[in-house]
PDB file of C-alpha atoms and ligand atoms in Angstrom:
ATOM      1  CA  UNK I   9     -46.500  -5.442 -96.072  1.00  0.00           C
ATOM      2  CA  UNK I  10     -49.389  -6.723 -94.028  1.00  0.00           C
ATOM      3  CA  UNK I  11     -50.228 -10.393 -93.796  1.00  0.00           C
ATOM      4  CA  UNK I  12     -53.470  -9.678 -95.598  1.00  0.00           C
ATOM      5  CA  UNK I  13     -51.626  -8.063 -98.502  1.00  0.00           C
ATOM      6  CA  UNK I  14     -49.370 -11.085 -98.725  1.00  0.00           C
ATOM      7  CA  UNK I  15     -52.364 -13.375 -98.923  1.00  0.00           C
ATOM      8  CA  UNK I  16     -53.865 -11.242-101.685  1.00  0.00           C
ATOM      9  CA  UNK I  17     -50.671 -11.232-103.663  1.00  0.00           C
ATOM     10  CA  UNK I  18     -50.317 -14.988-103.220  1.00  0.00           C
ATOM     11  CA  UNK I  19     -53.764 -15.371-104.719  1.00  0.00           C
ATOM     12  CA  UNK I  20     -52.850 -13.006-107.558  1.00  0.00           C
ATOM     13  CA  UNK I  21     -49.718 -15.049-108.154  1.00  0.00           C
ATOM     14  CA  UNK I  22     -51.738 -18.240-108.294  1.00  0.00           C
ATOM     15  CA  UNK I  23     -53.858 -16.539-110.950  1.00  0.00           C
ATOM     16  CA  UNK I  24     -50.733 -15.560-112.799  1.00  0.00           C
ATOM     17  CA  UNK I  25     -49.361 -19.086-112.717  1.00  0.00           C
ATOM     18  CA  UNK I  26     -52.671 -20.224-114.154  1.00  0.00           C
ATOM     19  CA  UNK I  27     -52.545 -17.678-116.972  1.00  0.00           C
ATOM     20  CA  UNK I  28     -48.936 -18.690-117.581  1.00  0.00           C
ATOM     21  CA  UNK I  29     -50.051 -22.272-117.942  1.00  0.00           C
ATOM     22  CA  UNK I  30     -52.519 -21.088-120.576  1.00  0.00           C
ATOM     23  CA  UNK I  31     -49.993 -18.901-122.337  1.00  0.00           C
ATOM     24  CA  UNK I  32     -47.048 -21.282-121.976  1.00  0.00           C
ATOM     25  CA  UNK I  33     -44.695 -19.803-124.554  1.00  0.00           C
ATOM     26  CA  UNK I  34     -45.273 -16.236-123.341  1.00  0.00           C
ATOM     27  CA  UNK I  35     -44.093 -17.127-119.864  1.00  0.00           C
ATOM     28  CA  UNK I  36     -40.916 -18.784-121.001  1.00  0.00           C
ATOM     29  CA  UNK I  37     -39.292 -15.340-121.161  1.00  0.00           C
ATOM     30  CA  UNK I  38     -38.997 -13.296-118.040  1.00  0.00           C
ATOM     31  CA  UNK I  39     -39.565  -9.779-119.339  1.00  0.00           C
ATOM     32  CA  UNK I  40     -43.015  -9.529-117.823  1.00  0.00           C
ATOM     33  CA  UNK I  41     -44.771  -9.883-121.200  1.00  0.00           C
ATOM     34  CA  UNK I  42     -47.484 -12.199-119.868  1.00  0.00           C
ATOM     35  CA  UNK I  43     -48.122  -9.962-116.869  1.00  0.00           C
ATOM     36  CA  UNK I  44     -48.262  -6.917-119.131  1.00  0.00           C
ATOM     37  CA  UNK I  45     -50.848  -8.565-121.328  1.00  0.00           C
ATOM     38  CA  UNK I  46     -52.874  -9.473-118.266  1.00  0.00           C
ATOM     39  CA  UNK I  47     -52.674  -5.959-116.807  1.00  0.00           C
ATOM     40  CA  UNK I  48     -53.438  -4.018-119.979  1.00  0.00           C
ATOM     41  CA  UNK I  49     -51.659  -0.920-121.179  1.00  0.00           C
ATOM     42  CA  UNK I  50     -52.094   1.463-118.227  1.00  0.00           C
ATOM     43  CA  UNK I  51     -52.305  -0.639-115.088  1.00  0.00           C
ATOM     44  CA  UNK I  52     -52.905   1.056-111.753  1.00  0.00           C
ATOM     45  CA  UNK I  53     -50.201   0.702-109.140  1.00  0.00           C
ATOM     46  CA  UNK I  54     -52.300  -1.597-106.991  1.00  0.00           C
ATOM     47  CA  UNK I  55     -52.924  -4.005-109.855  1.00  0.00           C
ATOM     48  CA  UNK I  56     -49.267  -3.953-110.868  1.00  0.00           C
ATOM     49  CA  UNK I  57     -48.113  -4.559-107.286  1.00  0.00           C
ATOM     50  CA  UNK I  58     -50.432  -7.538-106.959  1.00  0.00           C
ATOM     51  CA  UNK I  59     -48.435  -9.369-109.629  1.00  0.00           C
ATOM     52  CA  UNK I  60     -45.074  -7.705-108.957  1.00  0.00           C
ATOM     53  CA  UNK I  61     -41.995  -9.904-109.143  1.00  0.00           C
ATOM     54  CA  UNK I  62     -39.299  -8.936-106.625  1.00  0.00           C
ATOM     55  CA  UNK I  63     -36.715 -11.161-108.339  1.00  0.00           C
ATOM     56  CA  UNK I  64     -37.119  -9.312-111.617  1.00  0.00           C
ATOM     57  CA  UNK I  65     -37.109  -6.087-109.577  1.00  0.00           C
ATOM     58  CA  UNK I  66     -33.750  -7.168-108.198  1.00  0.00           C
ATOM     59  CA  UNK I  67     -32.384  -7.497-111.693  1.00  0.00           C
ATOM     60  CA  UNK I  68     -33.811  -4.095-112.653  1.00  0.00           C
ATOM     61  CA  UNK I  69     -32.110  -2.703-109.543  1.00  0.00           C
ATOM     62  CA  UNK I  70     -28.909  -3.158-111.545  1.00  0.00           C
ATOM     63  CA  UNK I  71     -29.779   0.266-112.998  1.00  0.00           C
ATOM     64  CA  UNK I  72     -29.765   1.743-109.498  1.00  0.00           C
ATOM     65  CA  UNK I  73     -26.732  -0.123-108.193  1.00  0.00           C
ATOM     66  CA  UNK I  74     -24.212   2.295-109.715  1.00  0.00           C
ATOM     67  CA  UNK I  75     -25.438   4.823-107.136  1.00  0.00           C
ATOM     68  CA  UNK I  76     -27.139   2.742-104.431  1.00  0.00           C
ATOM     69  CA  UNK I  77     -26.305  -0.186-102.184  1.00  0.00           C
ATOM     70  CA  UNK I  78     -29.254  -2.065-100.696  1.00  0.00           C
ATOM     71  CA  UNK I  79     -27.649  -4.426 -98.158  1.00  0.00           C
ATOM     72  CA  UNK I  80     -28.156  -3.864 -94.422  1.00  0.00           C
ATOM     73  CA  UNK I  81     -25.488  -1.505 -93.110  1.00  0.00           C
ATOM     74  CA  UNK I  82     -23.857  -1.100 -96.542  1.00  0.00           C
ATOM     75  CA  UNK I  83     -22.279   2.271 -97.307  1.00  0.00           C
ATOM     76  CA  UNK I  84     -23.597   5.113 -99.402  1.00  0.00           C
ATOM     77  CA  UNK I  85     -22.417   5.641-102.954  1.00  0.00           C
ATOM     78  CA  UNK I  86     -23.417   8.641-105.018  1.00  0.00           C
ATOM     79  CA  UNK I  87     -26.853   7.975-103.498  1.00  0.00           C
ATOM     80  CA  UNK I  88     -27.864   6.734-100.021  1.00  0.00           C
ATOM     81  CA  UNK I  89     -28.064   3.097 -98.934  1.00  0.00           C
ATOM     82  CA  UNK I  90     -31.608   1.830 -99.578  1.00  0.00           C
ATOM     83  CA  UNK I  91     -31.967  -1.081 -97.138  1.00  0.00           C
ATOM     84  CA  UNK I  92     -35.456  -0.951 -95.580  1.00  0.00           C
ATOM     85  CA  UNK I  93     -36.317   2.347 -97.307  1.00  0.00           C
ATOM     86  CA  UNK I  94     -40.000   1.547 -97.900  1.00  0.00           C
ATOM     87  CA  UNK I  95     -42.341   3.401 -95.527  1.00  0.00           C
ATOM     88  CA  UNK I  96     -39.484   5.444 -94.068  1.00  0.00           C
ATOM     89  CA  UNK I  97     -39.718   9.248 -94.013  1.00  0.00           C
ATOM     90  CA  UNK I  98     -38.368  10.706 -97.248  1.00  0.00           C
ATOM     91  CA  UNK I  99     -34.691  11.778 -97.151  1.00  0.00           C
ATOM     92  CA  UNK I 100     -33.938   9.848 -93.968  1.00  0.00           C
ATOM     93  CA  UNK I 101     -32.936   6.323 -94.855  1.00  0.00           C
ATOM     94  CA  UNK I 102     -29.202   6.822 -94.428  1.00  0.00           C
ATOM     95  CA  UNK I 103     -28.565   9.255 -91.543  1.00  0.00           C
ATOM     96  CA  UNK I 104     -24.961   9.839 -92.691  1.00  0.00           C
ATOM     97  CA  UNK I 105     -26.008  10.851 -96.173  1.00  0.00           C
ATOM     98  CA  UNK I 106     -26.158  14.515 -97.198  1.00  0.00           C
ATOM     99  CA  UNK I 107     -29.562  14.806 -98.821  1.00  0.00           C
ATOM    100  CA  UNK I 108     -30.393  17.826-100.966  1.00  0.00           C
ATOM    101  CA  UNK I 109     -32.819  20.444 -99.691  1.00  0.00           C
ATOM    102  CA  UNK I 110     -34.933  19.562-102.739  1.00  0.00           C
ATOM    103  CA  UNK I 111     -35.538  16.024-101.494  1.00  0.00           C
ATOM    104  CA  UNK I 112     -35.758  17.106 -97.864  1.00  0.00           C
ATOM    105  CA  UNK I 113     -38.555  19.524 -98.740  1.00  0.00           C
ATOM    106  CA  UNK I 114     -40.639  16.776-100.284  1.00  0.00           C
ATOM    107  CA  UNK I 115     -41.863  15.426 -96.940  1.00  0.00           C
ATOM    108  CA  UNK I 116     -44.034  12.354 -96.428  1.00  0.00           C
ATOM    109  CA  UNK I 117     -42.961   8.728 -96.347  1.00  0.00           C
ATOM    110  CA  UNK I 118     -41.960   6.259 -99.007  1.00  0.00           C
ATOM    111  CA  UNK I 119     -45.340   4.650 -99.511  1.00  0.00           C
ATOM    112  CA  UNK I 120     -45.627   2.509-102.642  1.00  0.00           C
ATOM    113  CA  UNK I 121     -47.509   5.427-104.264  1.00  0.00           C
ATOM    114  CA  UNK I 122     -44.781   7.957-103.431  1.00  0.00           C
ATOM    115  CA  UNK I 123     -42.071   5.546-104.584  1.00  0.00           C
ATOM    116  CA  UNK I 124     -43.948   4.907-107.831  1.00  0.00           C
ATOM    117  CA  UNK I 125     -44.078   8.641-108.622  1.00  0.00           C
ATOM    118  CA  UNK I 126     -40.403   9.106-107.653  1.00  0.00           C
ATOM    119  CA  UNK I 127     -39.136   6.227-109.764  1.00  0.00           C
ATOM    120  CA  UNK I 128     -41.159   7.408-112.764  1.00  0.00           C
ATOM    121  CA  UNK I 129     -39.439  10.799-112.821  1.00  0.00           C
ATOM    122  CA  UNK I 130     -37.295  11.894-109.848  1.00  0.00           C
ATOM    123  CA  UNK I 131     -36.488  15.298-111.376  1.00  0.00           C
ATOM    124  CA  UNK I 132     -40.179  16.105-111.681  1.00  0.00           C
ATOM    125  CA  UNK I 133     -41.047  14.968-108.143  1.00  0.00           C
ATOM    126  CA  UNK I 134     -38.197  16.912-106.513  1.00  0.00           C
ATOM    127  CA  UNK I 135     -36.782  19.489-108.931  1.00  0.00           C
ATOM    128  CA  UNK I 136     -33.117  20.008-108.036  1.00  0.00           C
ATOM    129  CA  UNK I 137     -32.598  16.499-106.641  1.00  0.00           C
ATOM    130  CA  UNK I 138     -29.132  15.013-107.015  1.00  0.00           C
ATOM    131  CA  UNK I 139     -30.627  11.738-108.223  1.00  0.00           C
ATOM    132  CA  UNK I 140     -29.826  12.056-111.903  1.00  0.00           C
ATOM    133  CA  UNK I 141     -31.868   9.208-113.221  1.00  0.00           C
ATOM    134  CA  UNK I 142     -34.193   9.399-116.197  1.00  0.00           C
ATOM    135  CA  UNK I 143     -36.822   7.276-114.467  1.00  0.00           C
ATOM    136  CA  UNK I 144     -38.530   3.962-115.154  1.00  0.00           C
ATOM    137  CA  UNK I 145     -41.285   4.644-117.681  1.00  0.00           C
ATOM    138  CA  UNK I 146     -42.886   1.213-117.386  1.00  0.00           C
ATOM    139  CA  UNK I 147     -45.412   0.806-114.512  1.00  0.00           C
ATOM    140  CA  UNK I 148     -44.611  -2.897-114.220  1.00  0.00           C
ATOM    141  CA  UNK I 149     -40.867  -2.201-113.987  1.00  0.00           C
ATOM    142  CA  UNK I 150     -41.592   0.253-111.165  1.00  0.00           C
ATOM    143  CA  UNK I 151     -43.856  -2.236-109.377  1.00  0.00           C
ATOM    144  CA  UNK I 152     -41.179  -4.932-109.635  1.00  0.00           C
ATOM    145  CA  UNK I 153     -38.519  -2.581-108.216  1.00  0.00           C
ATOM    146  CA  UNK I 154     -40.889  -1.529-105.391  1.00  0.00           C
ATOM    147  CA  UNK I 155     -41.541  -5.203-104.579  1.00  0.00           C
ATOM    148  CA  UNK I 156     -37.775  -5.744-104.521  1.00  0.00           C
ATOM    149  CA  UNK I 157     -37.259  -2.780-102.177  1.00  0.00           C
ATOM    150  CA  UNK I 158     -40.033  -4.171 -99.936  1.00  0.00           C
ATOM    151  CA  UNK I 159     -38.184  -7.483 -99.849  1.00  0.00           C
ATOM    152  CA  UNK I 160     -34.930  -5.786 -98.803  1.00  0.00           C
ATOM    153  CA  UNK I 161     -36.202  -4.900 -95.368  1.00  0.00           C
ATOM    154  CA  UNK I 162     -35.852  -5.805 -91.729  1.00  0.00           C
ATOM    155  CA  UNK I 163     -39.454  -7.099 -91.713  1.00  0.00           C
ATOM    156  CA  UNK I 164     -38.795  -9.488 -94.617  1.00  0.00           C
ATOM    157  CA  UNK I 165     -35.644 -10.810 -92.957  1.00  0.00           C
ATOM    158  CA  UNK I 166     -37.558 -11.792 -89.810  1.00  0.00           C
TER     159      UNK I 166
HETATM  160  C1  HEC C 227     -26.957   8.338-111.035  1.00  0.00           C
HETATM  161  C2  HEC C 227     -27.134   7.934-109.675  1.00  0.00           C
HETATM  162  C3  HEC C 227     -28.459   7.355-109.245  1.00  0.00           C
HETATM  163  C4  HEC C 227     -29.197   6.361-109.852  1.00  0.00           C
HETATM  164  C5  HEC C 227     -28.888   5.612-111.136  1.00  0.00           C
HETATM  165  C6  HEC C 227     -30.336   6.128-108.987  1.00  0.00           C
HETATM  166  N1  HEC C 227     -30.283   6.963-107.911  1.00  0.00           N
HETATM  167 FE1  HEC C 227     -31.615   7.011-106.346  1.00  0.00          FE
HETATM  168  N2  HEC C 227     -30.623   8.580-105.541  1.00  0.00           N
HETATM  169  C7  HEC C 227     -29.455   9.122-106.029  1.00  0.00           C
HETATM  170  C8  HEC C 227     -29.093  10.272-105.248  1.00  0.00           C
HETATM  171  C9  HEC C 227     -27.863  11.157-105.480  1.00  0.00           C
HETATM  172  C10 HEC C 227     -30.079  10.402-104.237  1.00  0.00           C
HETATM  173  C11 HEC C 227     -30.200  11.502-103.182  1.00  0.00           C
HETATM  174  C12 HEC C 227     -31.071  12.574-103.817  1.00  0.00           C
HETATM  175  C13 HEC C 227     -31.124  13.898-103.111  1.00  0.00           C
HETATM  176  O1  HEC C 227     -30.643  14.043-101.969  1.00  0.00           O
HETATM  177  O2  HEC C 227     -31.653  14.824-103.753  1.00  0.00           O
HETATM  178  C14 HEC C 227     -31.028   9.297-104.451  1.00  0.00           C
HETATM  179  C15 HEC C 227     -32.137   9.062-103.644  1.00  0.00           C
HETATM  180  C16 HEC C 227     -32.959   7.961-103.753  1.00  0.00           C
HETATM  181  C17 HEC C 227     -34.022   7.625-102.852  1.00  0.00           C
HETATM  182  C18 HEC C 227     -34.420   8.381-101.584  1.00  0.00           C
HETATM  183  C19 HEC C 227     -33.830   7.713-100.344  1.00  0.00           C
HETATM  184  C20 HEC C 227     -34.238   8.339 -99.039  1.00  0.00           C
HETATM  185  O3  HEC C 227     -33.581   8.086 -98.012  1.00  0.00           O
HETATM  186  O4  HEC C 227     -35.227   9.099 -99.005  1.00  0.00           O
HETATM  187  C21 HEC C 227     -34.590   6.481-103.318  1.00  0.00           C
HETATM  188  C22 HEC C 227     -35.754   5.725-102.708  1.00  0.00           C
HETATM  189  C23 HEC C 227     -33.883   6.110-104.530  1.00  0.00           C
HETATM  190  N3  HEC C 227     -32.910   7.030-104.768  1.00  0.00           N
HETATM  191  C24 HEC C 227     -34.168   4.994-105.274  1.00  0.00           C
HETATM  192  C25 HEC C 227     -33.539   4.689-106.488  1.00  0.00           C
HETATM  193  C26 HEC C 227     -33.878   3.535-107.298  1.00  0.00           C
HETATM  194  C27 HEC C 227     -34.877   2.457-106.911  1.00  0.00           C
HETATM  195  C28 HEC C 227     -33.108   3.618-108.435  1.00  0.00           C
HETATM  196  C29 HEC C 227     -33.128   2.704-109.639  1.00  0.00           C
HETATM  197  C30 HEC C 227     -34.405   2.483-110.286  1.00  0.00           C
HETATM  198  C31 HEC C 227     -32.264   4.786-108.305  1.00  0.00           C
HETATM  199  N4  HEC C 227     -32.558   5.407-107.126  1.00  0.00           N
HETATM  200  C32 HEC C 227     -31.314   5.190-109.242  1.00  0.00           C
HETATM  201  C33 HEC C 227     -28.740   8.685-107.134  1.00  0.00           C
HETATM  202  C34 HEC C 227     -29.161   7.724-108.036  1.00  0.00           C
END
């Protein structure tokens, strides 16, 4: 993430804190209800990422953890280790891992946009992928998980 993006998201967060102050009770729970109300029903990825919560994303990652580790240097499970996966070329994050041809053929890098599409429906993005995961239907859930993946990176550790 660039410094400028961080500044923008800090401002968005300040706005969120303000709306939380106005909505008090809504923000007591941590299911993203207040953010959802703020974003409307079909938020764009950029809007969702501006208010994304990496800590909640970390909890949602529980759904991924059966198949993925995310710590630096951690081993592969059914799926590859995901430390620092954002902005890496697709099907490359864990050199030891045997990726399917289906994922290998996808090409490109794991931009937030590509990750958003993948997490919504992996089987649709790369038919034949070994990632048997129904997908995260909620755009805010996906944004939170993407923010979490961004936080699990060499750049964030610096
Ligand atoms: C049931 C097991 C399973 C679950 C659950 C799962 N994955 Fe995966 N994932 C895989 C497998 C297997 C692959 C390798 C796919 C291939 O080679 O076709 C993969 C690949 C990936 C990749 C590509 C990595 C690279 O190096 O290009 C990403 C990113 C990813 N998963 C993220 C997630 C996230 C985030 C979640 C949770 C929201 C999740 N996965 C849930 C099994 C799973």
